[in-house]
Amino acid sequence: MASRSQGFAISQDHVVASEGGPEDCLAIELLIDGFTFDLSGLGGGAGARIPDCVYRFALPEDIDSLGVEAVTLRAGPHLADGAHLQPVVQLMLRLSAHLCELDGVQAIAWHPGRTWIGPDYFRSITRNWIEGGIFPGLGLIGLEPSADGALQSEGLAYFVGQELRIEPELAEDRGAATRIGIRLIDYLSMHGALAHQEAIAGPEGRPLRIEPSANGHFVRVWGA
């Protein structure tokens, strides 16, 4: 695939044994736009650990019974400290989209959000974001009701250091709350962590009030 692709290459001088040793699996270094990422879990031995699957996007119901194995793509050592930065994430997603063309790929797992994403949908949201579209919140971020009826995100903190909490007054209509979540996830992905209360227009121009929680871990959302 790398030999046919114009998008990435294999660093021929960097094929290394994984932590489990060469008898278990191999890791190979992939190069895209001058930056390297390591793909591990290859070879005939044990693959990588199957990641958690809490939120599913565009996947068949029987995905758990398909006997999948995992390989893991991660930023190379020189990128490790900036792995959460959007340019690095976009490179990783672009590379993952290329790898989706391999035979037998069933899902892409995004570990920070514990999401699994169907390959066709993954390629679509990746291309849209890289070409200037909205952040792929319905894919990289999970949204789940809390015990008190709010709707909370999982995985947004990887990018901005805060999760989103849509208060119960707005979360009763799950569809409307999800649209609010997508809008605000995109907003926070562009502007970063929220430090002060703000007024913002939600979907269809609905006025919203957002402010950081007392501990700073959440961005809380109410109707204005």
XYZ file of N, CA, C and O in Angstrom, residues 26-153:
512
model
N 5.478 -7.074 15.543
C 6.418 -6.050 15.116
C 5.783 -4.681 15.143
O 4.569 -4.548 15.039
N 6.612 -3.668 15.285
C 6.189 -2.285 15.105
C 6.944 -1.732 13.908
O 8.115 -2.038 13.711
N 6.263 -0.950 13.104
C 6.887 -0.366 11.925
C 6.622 1.127 11.928
O 5.558 1.575 12.353
N 7.615 1.906 11.494
C 7.494 3.348 11.497
C 6.955 3.825 10.141
O 7.488 3.474 9.090
N 5.888 4.645 10.194
C 5.273 5.190 8.992
C 5.523 6.694 8.944
O 5.482 7.372 9.979
N 5.747 7.207 7.750
C 6.117 8.600 7.548
C 5.031 9.314 6.744
O 4.632 8.833 5.676
N 4.542 10.447 7.272
C 3.557 11.253 6.557
C 3.902 12.725 6.774
O 4.081 13.172 7.912
N 4.045 13.453 5.697
C 4.387 14.887 5.739
C 5.608 15.175 6.610
O 5.668 16.190 7.308
N 6.565 14.253 6.607
C 7.790 14.469 7.360
C 7.734 14.070 8.820
O 8.732 14.224 9.533
N 6.600 13.560 9.291
C 6.447 13.159 10.690
C 6.197 11.654 10.758
O 5.611 11.070 9.840
N 6.620 11.038 11.849
C 6.552 9.588 11.946
C 5.551 9.137 13.010
O 5.360 9.787 14.048
N 4.936 7.992 12.712
C 4.000 7.328 13.608
C 4.344 5.847 13.622
O 4.748 5.286 12.603
N 4.183 5.224 14.794
C 4.500 3.807 14.934
C 3.234 2.974 14.900
O 2.270 3.250 15.624
N 3.259 1.934 14.061
C 2.147 0.991 13.950
C 2.606 -0.328 14.546
O 3.552 -0.955 14.046
N 1.953 -0.764 15.631
C 2.365 -1.988 16.327
C 1.224 -2.998 16.353
O 0.075 -2.669 16.090
N 1.580 -4.229 16.703
C 0.602 -5.312 16.723
C 0.606 -6.128 15.452
O -0.310 -6.906 15.200
N 1.642 -5.958 14.629
C 1.740 -6.653 13.354
C 2.380 -8.024 13.540
O 2.829 -8.378 14.616
N 2.444 -8.779 12.463
C 3.092 -10.077 12.516
C 2.119 -11.191 12.861
O 0.915 -10.994 12.972
N 2.653 -12.368 13.049
C 1.810 -13.542 13.241
C 1.476 -13.860 14.681
O 0.744 -14.809 14.949
N 2.010 -13.098 15.630
C 1.758 -13.392 17.031
C 0.575 -12.629 17.577
O -0.337 -12.243 16.851
N 0.626 -12.356 18.876
C -0.470 -11.643 19.531
C -0.541 -10.210 19.030
O 0.482 -9.547 18.860
N -1.759 -9.737 18.782
C -1.938 -8.349 18.372
C -1.960 -7.431 19.574
O -1.699 -7.833 20.705
N -2.277 -6.171 19.317
C -2.405 -5.200 20.400
C -3.674 -5.486 21.205
O -4.571 -6.210 20.758
N -3.743 -4.899 22.403
C -4.930 -5.058 23.246
C -6.139 -4.464 22.537
O -6.081 -3.382 21.966
N -7.271 -5.185 22.590
C -8.510 -4.654 22.032
C -8.955 -3.477 22.903
O -9.171 -3.646 24.104
N -9.076 -2.280 22.345
C -9.457 -1.115 23.161
C -10.927 -1.154 23.553
O -11.736 -1.868 22.946
N -11.266 -0.382 24.571
C -12.648 -0.302 25.030
C -13.548 0.236 23.923
O -13.151 1.103 23.143
N -14.772 -0.286 23.873
C -15.773 0.188 22.914
C -17.025 0.564 23.695
O -17.820 -0.282 24.077
N -17.180 1.871 23.965
C -18.327 2.369 24.715
C -19.308 3.087 23.794
O -20.518 2.963 23.941
N -18.780 3.820 22.822
C -19.616 4.588 21.896
C -19.333 4.102 20.473
O -18.173 4.013 20.067
N -20.392 3.815 19.724
C -20.240 3.254 18.378
C -20.807 4.214 17.347
O -21.863 4.800 17.557
N -20.113 4.309 16.230
C -20.551 5.164 15.133
C -20.457 4.383 13.824
O -19.374 3.946 13.434
N -21.611 4.205 13.170
C -21.678 3.580 11.851
C -21.042 2.192 11.850
O -20.251 1.843 10.967
N -21.414 1.386 12.847
C -20.897 0.027 12.959
C -22.035 -0.984 12.990
O -23.120 -0.682 13.500
N -21.804 -2.200 12.488
C -22.822 -3.236 12.591
C -23.014 -3.680 14.040
O -22.091 -3.603 14.852
N -24.208 -4.141 14.343
C -24.512 -4.566 15.712
C -23.647 -5.746 16.153
O -23.360 -5.905 17.332
N -23.205 -6.577 15.197
C -22.481 -7.800 15.558
C -20.971 -7.606 15.545
O -20.220 -8.574 15.476
N -20.499 -6.365 15.637
C -19.061 -6.116 15.572
C -18.312 -6.891 16.644
O -17.195 -7.365 16.429
N -18.907 -7.088 17.828
C -18.231 -7.782 18.920
C -18.003 -9.255 18.621
O -17.149 -9.887 19.231
N -18.777 -9.819 17.703
C -18.688 -11.255 17.437
C -17.873 -11.568 16.191
O -17.839 -12.713 15.746
N -17.214 -10.561 15.617
C -16.493 -10.775 14.366
C -15.063 -11.259 14.576
O -14.328 -11.464 13.612
N -14.665 -11.451 15.816
C -13.331 -11.967 16.092
C -12.215 -11.027 15.671
O -11.205 -11.456 15.118
N -12.391 -9.737 15.932
C -11.407 -8.759 15.483
C -10.120 -8.845 16.301
O -10.118 -9.277 17.457
N -9.030 -8.470 15.670
C -7.758 -8.253 16.326
C -7.394 -6.788 16.141
O -7.948 -6.110 15.279
N -6.466 -6.311 16.945
C -6.139 -4.880 16.920
C -4.684 -4.643 16.552
O -3.796 -5.430 16.907
N -4.463 -3.559 15.828
C -3.138 -2.956 15.695
C -3.256 -1.537 16.232
O -4.344 -0.968 16.246
N -2.154 -0.979 16.680
C -2.191 0.326 17.330
C -1.281 1.300 16.601
O -0.114 1.009 16.347
N -1.839 2.464 16.275
C -1.084 3.554 15.665
C -0.913 4.641 16.712
O -1.894 5.093 17.306
N 0.319 5.063 16.930
C 0.578 6.139 17.894
C 1.658 7.074 17.355
O 2.438 6.688 16.476
N 1.674 8.289 17.879
C 2.678 9.257 17.474
C 4.067 8.743 17.808
O 4.290 8.098 18.831
N 5.022 9.025 16.922
C 6.402 8.649 17.184
C 6.969 9.398 18.373
O 6.390 10.379 18.859
N 8.117 8.955 18.878
C 8.698 9.560 20.096
C 8.872 11.066 20.009
O 8.667 11.774 20.993
N 9.216 11.594 18.833
C 9.442 13.033 18.708
C 8.150 13.835 18.757
O 8.174 15.051 18.918
N 6.991 13.156 18.601
C 5.693 13.827 18.644
C 4.918 13.542 19.923
O 3.833 14.089 20.119
N 5.444 12.674 20.772
C 4.672 12.174 21.910
C 4.146 13.294 22.795
O 2.993 13.253 23.257
N 4.951 14.324 23.045
C 4.520 15.398 23.942
C 3.412 16.250 23.329
O 2.686 16.941 24.052
N 3.280 16.227 22.016
C 2.253 17.017 21.349
C 1.197 16.184 20.681
O 0.498 16.664 19.771
N 1.032 14.939 21.129
C 0.113 14.017 20.448
C -1.326 14.509 20.458
O -2.117 14.140 19.587
N -1.691 15.358 21.437
C -3.061 15.848 21.553
C -3.322 17.090 20.717
O -4.466 17.540 20.622
N -2.288 17.679 20.129
C -2.456 18.896 19.351
C -3.149 18.589 18.024
O -2.890 17.561 17.396
N -4.014 19.501 17.587
C -4.821 19.219 16.412
C -4.014 18.902 15.158
O -4.382 17.984 14.418
N -2.924 19.613 14.846
C -2.170 19.237 13.641
C -1.649 17.810 13.685
O -1.633 17.110 12.661
N -1.231 17.352 14.870
C -0.736 15.986 15.010
C -1.889 14.991 14.885
O -1.778 13.967 14.216
N -3.017 15.317 15.535
C -4.191 14.437 15.434
C -4.651 14.333 13.984
O -4.983 13.246 13.497
N -4.663 15.450 13.260
C -5.089 15.411 11.867
C -4.162 14.543 11.021
O -4.623 13.797 10.147
N -2.856 14.609 11.273
C -1.930 13.735 10.561
C -2.216 12.276 10.868
O -2.222 11.419 9.977
N -2.465 11.962 12.149
C -2.761 10.591 12.530
C -4.049 10.100 11.879
O -4.129 8.959 11.397
N -5.065 10.967 11.834
C -6.319 10.571 11.210
C -6.149 10.370 9.709
O -6.731 9.440 9.125
N -5.383 11.235 9.059
C -5.114 11.060 7.631
C -4.426 9.726 7.363
O -4.783 8.997 6.434
N -3.441 9.404 8.186
C -2.730 8.141 8.035
C -3.666 6.966 8.297
O -3.662 5.964 7.565
N -4.506 7.080 9.322
C -5.479 6.025 9.626
C -6.457 5.829 8.475
O -6.858 4.705 8.179
N -6.855 6.948 7.826
C -7.764 6.840 6.692
C -7.130 6.056 5.555
O -7.796 5.265 4.873
N -5.831 6.244 5.322
C -5.129 5.426 4.330
C -5.183 3.951 4.727
O -5.448 3.076 3.886
N -4.922 3.664 6.011
C -4.882 2.282 6.479
C -6.250 1.612 6.426
O -6.343 0.384 6.406
N -7.317 2.410 6.411
C -8.665 1.853 6.276
C -8.831 1.072 4.975
O -9.742 0.248 4.852
N -7.965 1.332 3.998
C -8.078 0.652 2.717
C -7.544 -0.771 2.758
O -7.711 -1.537 1.795
N -6.889 -1.160 3.845
C -6.443 -2.541 3.992
C -7.636 -3.480 4.061
O -8.678 -3.152 4.638
N -7.490 -4.662 3.485
C -8.565 -5.651 3.529
C -8.866 -6.040 4.977
O -7.958 -6.233 5.784
N -10.142 -6.142 5.287
C -10.553 -6.677 6.579
C -10.669 -5.675 7.706
O -11.001 -6.067 8.830
N -10.418 -4.402 7.450
C -10.569 -3.413 8.520
C -12.050 -3.278 8.876
O -12.879 -2.995 8.013
N -12.382 -3.475 10.135
C -13.766 -3.442 10.597
C -14.124 -2.137 11.314
O -15.276 -1.701 11.266
N -13.156 -1.543 12.000
C -13.443 -0.349 12.807
C -12.152 0.368 13.124
O -11.071 -0.230 13.111
N -12.276 1.667 13.402
C -11.176 2.469 13.926
C -11.559 2.842 15.349
O -12.635 3.387 15.589
N -10.698 2.527 16.286
C -10.953 2.825 17.692
C -10.161 4.062 18.096
O -8.947 4.120 17.876
N -10.862 5.053 18.655
C -10.211 6.264 19.159
C -10.186 6.165 20.675
O -11.207 6.295 21.352
N -9.004 5.910 21.242
C -8.893 5.563 22.654
C -9.347 6.651 23.613
O -10.033 6.349 24.603
N -8.994 7.947 23.412
C -9.386 8.957 24.416
C -10.899 9.051 24.624
O -11.350 9.361 25.733
N -11.691 8.805 23.583
C -13.143 8.864 23.721
C -13.806 7.507 23.859
O -15.026 7.425 23.991
N -13.007 6.436 23.830
C -13.514 5.055 23.877
C -14.579 4.830 22.793
O -15.603 4.214 23.031
N -14.300 5.346 21.603
C -15.223 5.222 20.481
C -14.683 4.238 19.452
O -13.462 4.111 19.266
N -15.608 3.548 18.770
C -15.289 2.735 17.601
C -16.080 3.304 16.429
O -17.275 3.604 16.568
N -15.418 3.428 15.279
C -15.988 4.136 14.138
C -15.875 3.260 12.895
O -14.810 2.688 12.629
N -16.960 3.160 12.119
C -16.930 2.426 10.865
C -15.970 3.065 9.874
O -15.861 4.297 9.817
N -15.241 2.273 9.070
C -14.205 2.825 8.182
C -14.711 3.877 7.199
O -14.060 4.908 7.006
N -15.841 3.643 6.547
C -16.334 4.620 5.569
C -16.703 5.942 6.240
O -16.379 7.023 5.735
N -17.378 5.853 7.371
C -17.759 7.057 8.107
C -16.517 7.772 8.616
O -16.429 9.008 8.563
N -15.536 7.000 9.089
C -14.292 7.593 9.583
C -13.598 8.384 8.483
O -13.149 9.515 8.700
N -13.488 7.811 7.301
C -12.840 8.527 6.198
C -13.600 9.810 5.867
O -13.003 10.848 5.563
N -14.930 9.750 5.925
C -15.749 10.907 5.587
C -15.540 12.051 6.580
O -15.310 13.198 6.185
N -15.610 11.766 7.890
C -15.470 12.834 8.877
C -14.041 13.357 8.937
O -13.819 14.538 9.215
N -13.072 12.488 8.666
C -11.681 12.920 8.638
C -11.443 13.895 7.485
O -10.857 14.964 7.660
N -11.901 13.516 6.307
C -11.714 14.381 5.133
C -12.411 15.721 5.334
O -11.853 16.786 5.032
N -13.625 15.694 5.875
C -14.371 16.925 6.091
C -13.637 17.871 7.038
O -13.535 19.081 6.782
N -13.102 17.355 8.138
C -12.395 18.189 9.122
C -11.119 18.765 8.530
O -10.851 19.963 8.645
N -10.352 17.927 7.862
C -9.083 18.380 7.311
C -9.296 19.425 6.222
O -8.476 20.339 6.046
N -10.419 19.338 5.517
C -10.716 20.309 4.461
C -11.405 21.563 4.989
O -11.882 22.378 4.198
N -11.465 21.733 6.310
C -12.000 22.955 6.894
C -13.385 22.839 7.481
O -13.964 23.839 7.917
N -13.936 21.628 7.535
C -15.255 21.417 8.119
C -15.204 21.345 9.631
O -14.177 21.637 10.264
N -16.331 20.946 10.230
C -16.422 20.931 11.691
C -15.576 19.817 12.289
O -15.262 18.821 11.632
N -15.225 19.995 13.540
C -14.507 18.975 14.294
C -15.362 17.705 14.348
O -16.571 17.779 14.566
N -14.770 16.529 14.174
C -15.551 15.289 14.122
C -15.990 14.799 15.499
O -15.591 13.722 15.963
N -16.832 15.615 16.155
C -17.298 15.254 17.490
C -18.073 13.950 17.506
O -17.941 13.160 18.441
N -18.915 13.726 16.479
C -19.633 12.449 16.386
C -18.694 11.420 15.769
O -18.793 11.061 14.597
N -17.761 10.973 16.564
C -16.749 10.030 16.131
C -15.629 9.974 17.153
O -15.327 8.923 17.706
N -15.050 11.132 17.449
C -13.947 11.173 18.407
C -14.411 11.400 19.834
O -13.654 11.130 20.775
N -15.635 11.895 20.015
C -16.128 12.231 21.357
C -17.395 11.440 21.657
O -18.296 11.364 20.825
N -17.466 10.870 22.847
C -18.683 10.211 23.285
C -19.580 11.172 24.036
O -19.101 12.112 24.672
N -20.884 10.964 23.961
C -21.865 11.738 24.732
C -22.755 10.752 25.465
O -23.337 9.852 24.847
N -22.876 10.933 26.775
C -23.590 9.958 27.594
C -24.399 10.663 28.681
O -23.908 11.608 29.319
N -25.659 10.247 28.935
C -26.436 10.831 30.033
C -25.792 10.528 31.388
O -25.270 9.428 31.611
N -25.825 11.502 32.281
C -25.335 11.295 33.643
C -26.499 10.898 34.532
O -27.670 10.923 34.128
N -26.195 10.565 35.771
C -27.224 10.095 36.694
C -28.288 11.149 36.968
O -29.449 10.820 37.247
N -27.933 12.438 36.883
C -28.894 13.494 37.188
C -29.611 14.023 35.945
O -30.327 15.016 36.013
N -29.402 13.371 34.797
C -30.121 13.762 33.594
C -29.385 14.714 32.674
O -29.918 15.094 31.628
N -28.166 15.107 33.027
C -27.365 15.932 32.126
C -26.794 15.059 31.016
O -26.872 13.819 31.066
N -26.230 15.689 29.998
C -25.536 14.981 28.926
C -24.082 15.412 28.971
O -23.779 16.611 28.883
N -23.171 14.446 29.131
C -21.761 14.764 29.318
C -20.915 14.108 28.234
O -21.211 13.019 27.757
N -19.838 14.793 27.895
C -18.929 14.277 26.885
C -17.853 13.405 27.519
O -17.583 13.480 28.723
